[in-house]
PDB file of N, CA and C in Angstrom:
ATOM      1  N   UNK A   1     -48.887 -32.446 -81.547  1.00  0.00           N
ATOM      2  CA  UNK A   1     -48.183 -31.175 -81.722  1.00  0.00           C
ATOM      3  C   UNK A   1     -48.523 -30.251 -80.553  1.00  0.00           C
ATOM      4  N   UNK A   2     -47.123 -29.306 -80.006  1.00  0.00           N
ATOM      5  CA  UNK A   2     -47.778 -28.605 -79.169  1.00  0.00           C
ATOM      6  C   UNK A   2     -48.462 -27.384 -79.412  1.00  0.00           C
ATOM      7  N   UNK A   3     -48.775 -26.365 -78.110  1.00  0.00           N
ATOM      8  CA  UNK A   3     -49.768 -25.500 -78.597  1.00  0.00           C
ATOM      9  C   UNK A   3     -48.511 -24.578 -78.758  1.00  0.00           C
ATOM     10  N   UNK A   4     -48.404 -23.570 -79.690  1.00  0.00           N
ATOM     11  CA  UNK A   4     -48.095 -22.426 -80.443  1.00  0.00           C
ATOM     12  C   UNK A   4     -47.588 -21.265 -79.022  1.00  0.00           C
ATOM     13  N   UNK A   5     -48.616 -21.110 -78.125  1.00  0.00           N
ATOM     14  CA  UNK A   5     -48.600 -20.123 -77.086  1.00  0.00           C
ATOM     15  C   UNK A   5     -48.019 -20.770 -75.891  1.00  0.00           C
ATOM     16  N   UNK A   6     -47.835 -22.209 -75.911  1.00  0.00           N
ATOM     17  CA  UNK A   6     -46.971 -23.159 -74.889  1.00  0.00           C
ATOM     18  C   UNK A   6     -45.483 -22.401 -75.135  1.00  0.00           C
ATOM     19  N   UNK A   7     -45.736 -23.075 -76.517  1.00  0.00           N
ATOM     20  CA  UNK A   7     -43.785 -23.013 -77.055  1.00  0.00           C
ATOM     21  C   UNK A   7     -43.461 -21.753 -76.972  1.00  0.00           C
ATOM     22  N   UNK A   8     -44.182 -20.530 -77.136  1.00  0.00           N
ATOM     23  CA  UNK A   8     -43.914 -19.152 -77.188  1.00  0.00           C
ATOM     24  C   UNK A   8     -43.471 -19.139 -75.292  1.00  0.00           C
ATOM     25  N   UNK A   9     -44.266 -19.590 -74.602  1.00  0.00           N
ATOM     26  CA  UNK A   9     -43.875 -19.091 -73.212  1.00  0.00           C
ATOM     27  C   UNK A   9     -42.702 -20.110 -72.646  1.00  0.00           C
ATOM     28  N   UNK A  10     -42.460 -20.916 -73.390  1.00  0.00           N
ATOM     29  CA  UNK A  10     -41.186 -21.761 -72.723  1.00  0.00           C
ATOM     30  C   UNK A  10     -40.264 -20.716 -73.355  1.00  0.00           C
ATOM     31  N   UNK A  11     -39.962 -20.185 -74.515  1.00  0.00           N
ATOM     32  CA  UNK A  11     -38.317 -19.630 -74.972  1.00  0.00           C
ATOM     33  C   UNK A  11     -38.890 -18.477 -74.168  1.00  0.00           C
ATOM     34  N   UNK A  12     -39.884 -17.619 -73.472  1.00  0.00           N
ATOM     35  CA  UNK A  12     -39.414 -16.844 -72.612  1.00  0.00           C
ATOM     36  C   UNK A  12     -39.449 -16.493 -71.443  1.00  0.00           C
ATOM     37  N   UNK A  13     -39.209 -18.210 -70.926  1.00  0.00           N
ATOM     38  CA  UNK A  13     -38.976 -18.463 -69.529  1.00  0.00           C
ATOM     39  C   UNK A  13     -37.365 -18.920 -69.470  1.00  0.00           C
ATOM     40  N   UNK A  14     -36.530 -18.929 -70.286  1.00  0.00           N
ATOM     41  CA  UNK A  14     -35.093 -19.061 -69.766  1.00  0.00           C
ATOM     42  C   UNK A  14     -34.883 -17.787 -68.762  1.00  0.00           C
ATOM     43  N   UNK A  15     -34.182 -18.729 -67.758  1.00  0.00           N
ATOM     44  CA  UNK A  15     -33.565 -17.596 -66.644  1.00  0.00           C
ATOM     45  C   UNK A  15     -31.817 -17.871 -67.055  1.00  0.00           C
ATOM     46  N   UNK A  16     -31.227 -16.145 -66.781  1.00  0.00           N
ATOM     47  CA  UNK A  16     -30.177 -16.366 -67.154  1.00  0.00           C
ATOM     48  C   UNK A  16     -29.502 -16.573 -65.664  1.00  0.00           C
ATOM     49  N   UNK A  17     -28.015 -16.903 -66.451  1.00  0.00           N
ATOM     50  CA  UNK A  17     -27.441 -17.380 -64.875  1.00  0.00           C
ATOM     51  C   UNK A  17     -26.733 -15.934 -64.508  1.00  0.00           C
ATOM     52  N   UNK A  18     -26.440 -15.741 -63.223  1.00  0.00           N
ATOM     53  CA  UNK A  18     -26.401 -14.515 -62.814  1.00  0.00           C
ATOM     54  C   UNK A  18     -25.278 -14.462 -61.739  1.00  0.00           C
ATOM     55  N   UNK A  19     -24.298 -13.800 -61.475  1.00  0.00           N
ATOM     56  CA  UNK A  19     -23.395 -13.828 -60.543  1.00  0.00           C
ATOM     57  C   UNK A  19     -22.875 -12.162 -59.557  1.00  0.00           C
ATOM     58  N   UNK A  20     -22.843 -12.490 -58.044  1.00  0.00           N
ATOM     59  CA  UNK A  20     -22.891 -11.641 -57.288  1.00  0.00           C
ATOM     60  C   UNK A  20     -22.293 -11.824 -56.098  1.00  0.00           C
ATOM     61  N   UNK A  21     -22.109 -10.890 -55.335  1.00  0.00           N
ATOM     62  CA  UNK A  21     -21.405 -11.329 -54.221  1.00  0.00           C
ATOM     63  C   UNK A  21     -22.487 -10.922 -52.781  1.00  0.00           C
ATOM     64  N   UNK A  22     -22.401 -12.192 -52.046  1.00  0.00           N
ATOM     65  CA  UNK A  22     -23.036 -12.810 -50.902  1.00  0.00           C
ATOM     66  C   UNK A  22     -22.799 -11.629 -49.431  1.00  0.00           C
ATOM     67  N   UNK A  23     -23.885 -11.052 -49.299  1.00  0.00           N
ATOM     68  CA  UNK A  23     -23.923  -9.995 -48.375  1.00  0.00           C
ATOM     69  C   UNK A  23     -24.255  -9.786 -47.043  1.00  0.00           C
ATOM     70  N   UNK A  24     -25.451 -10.630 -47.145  1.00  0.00           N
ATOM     71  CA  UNK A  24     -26.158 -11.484 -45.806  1.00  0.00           C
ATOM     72  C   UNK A  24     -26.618 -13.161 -45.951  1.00  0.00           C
ATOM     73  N   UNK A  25     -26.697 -13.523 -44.802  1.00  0.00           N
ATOM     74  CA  UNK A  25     -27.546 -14.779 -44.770  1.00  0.00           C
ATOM     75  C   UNK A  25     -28.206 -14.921 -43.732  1.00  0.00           C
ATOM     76  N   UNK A  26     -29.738 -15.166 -44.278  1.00  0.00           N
ATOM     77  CA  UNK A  26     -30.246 -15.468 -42.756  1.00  0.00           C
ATOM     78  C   UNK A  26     -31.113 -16.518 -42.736  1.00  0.00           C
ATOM     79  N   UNK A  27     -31.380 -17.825 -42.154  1.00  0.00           N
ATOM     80  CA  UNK A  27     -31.940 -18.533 -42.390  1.00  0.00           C
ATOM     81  C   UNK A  27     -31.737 -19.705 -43.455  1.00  0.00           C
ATOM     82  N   UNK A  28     -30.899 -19.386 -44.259  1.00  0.00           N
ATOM     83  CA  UNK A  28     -30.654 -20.162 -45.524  1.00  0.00           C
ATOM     84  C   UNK A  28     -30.839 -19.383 -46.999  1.00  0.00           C
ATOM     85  N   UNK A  29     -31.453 -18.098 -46.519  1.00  0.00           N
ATOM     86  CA  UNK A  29     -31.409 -17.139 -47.369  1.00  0.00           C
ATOM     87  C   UNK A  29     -30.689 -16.474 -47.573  1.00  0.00           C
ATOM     88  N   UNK A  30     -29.604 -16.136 -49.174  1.00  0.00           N
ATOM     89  CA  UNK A  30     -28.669 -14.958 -49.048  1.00  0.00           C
ATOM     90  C   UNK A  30     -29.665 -13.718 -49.915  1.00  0.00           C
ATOM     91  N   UNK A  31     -28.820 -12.440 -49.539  1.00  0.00           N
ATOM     92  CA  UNK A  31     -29.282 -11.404 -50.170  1.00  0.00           C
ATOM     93  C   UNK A  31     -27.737 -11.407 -51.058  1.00  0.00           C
ATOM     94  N   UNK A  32     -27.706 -11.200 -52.416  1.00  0.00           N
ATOM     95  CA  UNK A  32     -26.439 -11.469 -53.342  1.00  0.00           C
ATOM     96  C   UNK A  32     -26.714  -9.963 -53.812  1.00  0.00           C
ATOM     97  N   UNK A  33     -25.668  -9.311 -54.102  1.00  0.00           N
ATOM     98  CA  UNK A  33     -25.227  -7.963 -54.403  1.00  0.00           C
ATOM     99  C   UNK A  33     -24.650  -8.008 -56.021  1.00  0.00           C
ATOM    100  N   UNK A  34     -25.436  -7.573 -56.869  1.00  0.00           N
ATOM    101  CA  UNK A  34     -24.865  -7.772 -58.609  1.00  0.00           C
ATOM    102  C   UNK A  34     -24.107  -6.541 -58.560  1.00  0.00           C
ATOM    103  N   UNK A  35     -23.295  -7.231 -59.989  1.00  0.00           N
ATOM    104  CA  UNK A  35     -22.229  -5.645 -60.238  1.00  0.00           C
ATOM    105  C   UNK A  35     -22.979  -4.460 -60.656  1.00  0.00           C
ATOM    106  N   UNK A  36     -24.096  -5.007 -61.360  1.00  0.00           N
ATOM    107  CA  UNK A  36     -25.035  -3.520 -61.964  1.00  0.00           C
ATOM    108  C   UNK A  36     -25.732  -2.613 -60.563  1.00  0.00           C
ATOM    109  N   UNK A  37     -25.502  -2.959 -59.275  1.00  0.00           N
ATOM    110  CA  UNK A  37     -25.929  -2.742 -58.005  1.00  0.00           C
ATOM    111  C   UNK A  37     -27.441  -2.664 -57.411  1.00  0.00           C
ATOM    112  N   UNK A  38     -27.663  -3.813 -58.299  1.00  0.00           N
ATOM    113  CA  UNK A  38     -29.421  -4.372 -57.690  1.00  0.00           C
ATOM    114  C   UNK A  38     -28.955  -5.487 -56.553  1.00  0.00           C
ATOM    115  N   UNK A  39     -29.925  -6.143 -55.805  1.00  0.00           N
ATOM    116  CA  UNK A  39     -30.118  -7.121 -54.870  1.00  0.00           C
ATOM    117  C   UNK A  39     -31.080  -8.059 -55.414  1.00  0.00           C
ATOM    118  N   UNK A  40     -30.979  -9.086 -54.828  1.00  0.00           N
ATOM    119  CA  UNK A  40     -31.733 -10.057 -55.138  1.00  0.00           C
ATOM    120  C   UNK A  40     -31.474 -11.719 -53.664  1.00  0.00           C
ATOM    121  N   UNK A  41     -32.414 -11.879 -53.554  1.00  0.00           N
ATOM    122  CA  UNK A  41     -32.204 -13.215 -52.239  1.00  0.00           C
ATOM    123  C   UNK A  41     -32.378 -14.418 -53.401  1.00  0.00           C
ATOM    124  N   UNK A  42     -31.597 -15.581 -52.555  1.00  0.00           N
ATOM    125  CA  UNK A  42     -31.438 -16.672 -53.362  1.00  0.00           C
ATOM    126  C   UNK A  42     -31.618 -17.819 -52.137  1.00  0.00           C
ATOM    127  N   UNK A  43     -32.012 -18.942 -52.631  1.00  0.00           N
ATOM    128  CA  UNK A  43     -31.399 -19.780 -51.875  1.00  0.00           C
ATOM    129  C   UNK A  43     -30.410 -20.750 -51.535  1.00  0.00           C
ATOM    130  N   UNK A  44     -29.669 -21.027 -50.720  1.00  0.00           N
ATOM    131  CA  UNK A  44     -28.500 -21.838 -50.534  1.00  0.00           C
ATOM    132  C   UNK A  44     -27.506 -21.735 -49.815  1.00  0.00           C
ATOM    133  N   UNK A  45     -26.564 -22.452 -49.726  1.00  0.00           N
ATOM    134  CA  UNK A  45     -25.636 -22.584 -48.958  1.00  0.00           C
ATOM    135  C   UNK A  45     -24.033 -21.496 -49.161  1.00  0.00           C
ATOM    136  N   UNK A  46     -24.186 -20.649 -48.730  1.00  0.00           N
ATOM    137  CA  UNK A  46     -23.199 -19.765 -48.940  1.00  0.00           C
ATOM    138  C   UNK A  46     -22.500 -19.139 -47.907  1.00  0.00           C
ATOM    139  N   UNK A  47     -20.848 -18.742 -47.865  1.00  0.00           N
ATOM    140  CA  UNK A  47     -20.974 -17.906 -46.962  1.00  0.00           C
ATOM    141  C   UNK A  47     -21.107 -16.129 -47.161  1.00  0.00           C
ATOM    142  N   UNK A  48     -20.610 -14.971 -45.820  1.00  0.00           N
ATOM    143  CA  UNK A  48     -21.004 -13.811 -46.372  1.00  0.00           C
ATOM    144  C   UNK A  48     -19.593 -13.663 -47.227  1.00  0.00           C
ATOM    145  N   UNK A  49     -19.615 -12.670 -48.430  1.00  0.00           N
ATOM    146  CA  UNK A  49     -18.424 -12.250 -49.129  1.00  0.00           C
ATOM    147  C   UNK A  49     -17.839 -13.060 -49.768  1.00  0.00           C
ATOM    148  N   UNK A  50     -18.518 -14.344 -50.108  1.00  0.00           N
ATOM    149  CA  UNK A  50     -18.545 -15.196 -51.220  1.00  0.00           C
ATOM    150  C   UNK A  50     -19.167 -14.893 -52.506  1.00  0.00           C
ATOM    151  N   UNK A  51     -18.741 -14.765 -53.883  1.00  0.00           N
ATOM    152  CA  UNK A  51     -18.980 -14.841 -55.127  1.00  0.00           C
ATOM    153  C   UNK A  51     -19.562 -15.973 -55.373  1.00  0.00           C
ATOM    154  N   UNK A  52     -21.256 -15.901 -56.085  1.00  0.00           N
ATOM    155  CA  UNK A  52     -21.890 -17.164 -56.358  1.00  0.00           C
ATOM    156  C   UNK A  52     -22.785 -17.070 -57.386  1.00  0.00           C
ATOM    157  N   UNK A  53     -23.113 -17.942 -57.811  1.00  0.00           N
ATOM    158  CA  UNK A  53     -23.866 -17.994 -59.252  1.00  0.00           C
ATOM    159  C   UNK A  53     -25.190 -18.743 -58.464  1.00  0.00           C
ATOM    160  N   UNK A  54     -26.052 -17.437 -59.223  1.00  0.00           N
ATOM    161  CA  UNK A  54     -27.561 -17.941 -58.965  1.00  0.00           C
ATOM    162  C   UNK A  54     -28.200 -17.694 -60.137  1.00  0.00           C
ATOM    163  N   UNK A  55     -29.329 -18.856 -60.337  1.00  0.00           N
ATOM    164  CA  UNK A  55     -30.121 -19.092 -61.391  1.00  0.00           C
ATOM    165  C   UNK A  55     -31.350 -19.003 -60.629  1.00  0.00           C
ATOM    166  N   UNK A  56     -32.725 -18.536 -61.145  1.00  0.00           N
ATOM    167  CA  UNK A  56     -34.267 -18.440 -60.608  1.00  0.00           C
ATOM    168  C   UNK A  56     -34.284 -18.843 -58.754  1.00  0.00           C
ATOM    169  N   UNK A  57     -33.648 -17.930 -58.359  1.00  0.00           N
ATOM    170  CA  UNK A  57     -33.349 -17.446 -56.770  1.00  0.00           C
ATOM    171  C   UNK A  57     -33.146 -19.036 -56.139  1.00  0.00           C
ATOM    172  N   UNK A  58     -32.341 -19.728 -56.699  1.00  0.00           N
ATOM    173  CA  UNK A  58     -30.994 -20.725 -56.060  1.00  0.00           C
ATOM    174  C   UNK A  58     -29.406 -20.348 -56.288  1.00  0.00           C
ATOM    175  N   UNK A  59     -29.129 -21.038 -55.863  1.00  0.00           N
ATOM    176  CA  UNK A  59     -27.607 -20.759 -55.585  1.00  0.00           C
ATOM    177  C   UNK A  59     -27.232 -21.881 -55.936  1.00  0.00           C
ATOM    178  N   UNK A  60     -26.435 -21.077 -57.087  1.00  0.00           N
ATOM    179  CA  UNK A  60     -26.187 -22.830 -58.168  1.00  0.00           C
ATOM    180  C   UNK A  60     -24.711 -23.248 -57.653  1.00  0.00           C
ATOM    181  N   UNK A  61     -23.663 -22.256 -57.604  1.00  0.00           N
ATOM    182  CA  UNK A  61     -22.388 -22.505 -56.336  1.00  0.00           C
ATOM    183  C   UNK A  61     -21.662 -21.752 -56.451  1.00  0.00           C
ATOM    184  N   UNK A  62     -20.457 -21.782 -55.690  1.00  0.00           N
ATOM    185  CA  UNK A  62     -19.035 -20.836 -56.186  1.00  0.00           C
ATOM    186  C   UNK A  62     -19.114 -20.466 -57.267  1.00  0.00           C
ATOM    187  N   UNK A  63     -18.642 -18.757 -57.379  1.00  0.00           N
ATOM    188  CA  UNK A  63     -18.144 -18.332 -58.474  1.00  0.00           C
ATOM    189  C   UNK A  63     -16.359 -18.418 -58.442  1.00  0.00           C
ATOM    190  N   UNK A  64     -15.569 -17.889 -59.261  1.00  0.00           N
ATOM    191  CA  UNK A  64     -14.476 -17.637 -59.363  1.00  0.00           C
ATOM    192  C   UNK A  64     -14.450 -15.909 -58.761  1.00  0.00           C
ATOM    193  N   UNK A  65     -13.518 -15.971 -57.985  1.00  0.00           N
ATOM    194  CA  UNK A  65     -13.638 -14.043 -57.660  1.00  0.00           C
ATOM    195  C   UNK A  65     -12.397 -13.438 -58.700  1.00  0.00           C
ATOM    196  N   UNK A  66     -13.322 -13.435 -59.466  1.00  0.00           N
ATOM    197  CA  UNK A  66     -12.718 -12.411 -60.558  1.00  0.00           C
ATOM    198  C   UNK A  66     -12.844 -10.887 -60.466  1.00  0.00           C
ATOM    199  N   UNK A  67     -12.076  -9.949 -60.923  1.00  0.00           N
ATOM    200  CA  UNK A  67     -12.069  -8.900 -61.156  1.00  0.00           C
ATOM    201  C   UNK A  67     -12.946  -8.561 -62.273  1.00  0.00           C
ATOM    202  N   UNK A  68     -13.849  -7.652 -61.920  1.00  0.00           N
ATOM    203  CA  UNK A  68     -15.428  -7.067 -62.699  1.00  0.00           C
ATOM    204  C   UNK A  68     -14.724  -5.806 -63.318  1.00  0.00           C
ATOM    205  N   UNK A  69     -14.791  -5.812 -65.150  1.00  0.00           N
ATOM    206  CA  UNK A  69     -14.940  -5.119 -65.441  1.00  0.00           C
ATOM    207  C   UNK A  69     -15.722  -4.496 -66.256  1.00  0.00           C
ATOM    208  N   UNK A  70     -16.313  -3.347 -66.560  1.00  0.00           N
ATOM    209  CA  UNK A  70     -17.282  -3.109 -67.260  1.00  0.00           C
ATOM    210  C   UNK A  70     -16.868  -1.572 -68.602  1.00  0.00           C
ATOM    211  N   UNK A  71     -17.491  -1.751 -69.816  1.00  0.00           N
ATOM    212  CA  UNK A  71     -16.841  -1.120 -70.801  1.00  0.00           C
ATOM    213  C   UNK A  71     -17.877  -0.927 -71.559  1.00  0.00           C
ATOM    214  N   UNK A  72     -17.990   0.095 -72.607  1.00  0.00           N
ATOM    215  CA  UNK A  72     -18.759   1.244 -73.175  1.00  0.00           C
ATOM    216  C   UNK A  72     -18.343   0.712 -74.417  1.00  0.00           C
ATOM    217  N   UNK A  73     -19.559   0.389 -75.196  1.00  0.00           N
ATOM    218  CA  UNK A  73     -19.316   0.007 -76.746  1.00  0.00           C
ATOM    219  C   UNK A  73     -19.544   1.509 -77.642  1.00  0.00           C
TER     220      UNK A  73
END
């Protein structure tokens, strides 16, 4: 059986998947621009002003360039 404080830190290590648009690259590094207007660098193959989905700072691939909208419950 595992340990109690294992299983507790695996459910809160899911990373969610995250999507942004590609601002710089340098090196193999992008800096990705979220709609909530934080930054974050990832790694991978992208170009600039590409929409991409990154999970725990990779670049999982193309997004769809959809229109972002955001709404008030």
């Amino acid at each position: 059986m595992r340990n109690a404080y294992r299983q507790f830190v695996d459910l809160m290590s899911v990373r969610l998947l995250q999507v942004g648009d590609v601002t710089t690259v340098v090196a193999g590094v992008a800096t990705v621009a979220l709609p909530g207007g934080g930054l974050l660098q990832a790694r991978g193959d992208a170009q600039v002003g590409s929409r991409v989905f990154v999970r725990h700072g990779v670049i999982k691939e193309i997004a769809p360039s959809l229109l972002f909208v955001e709404g008030e419950a």
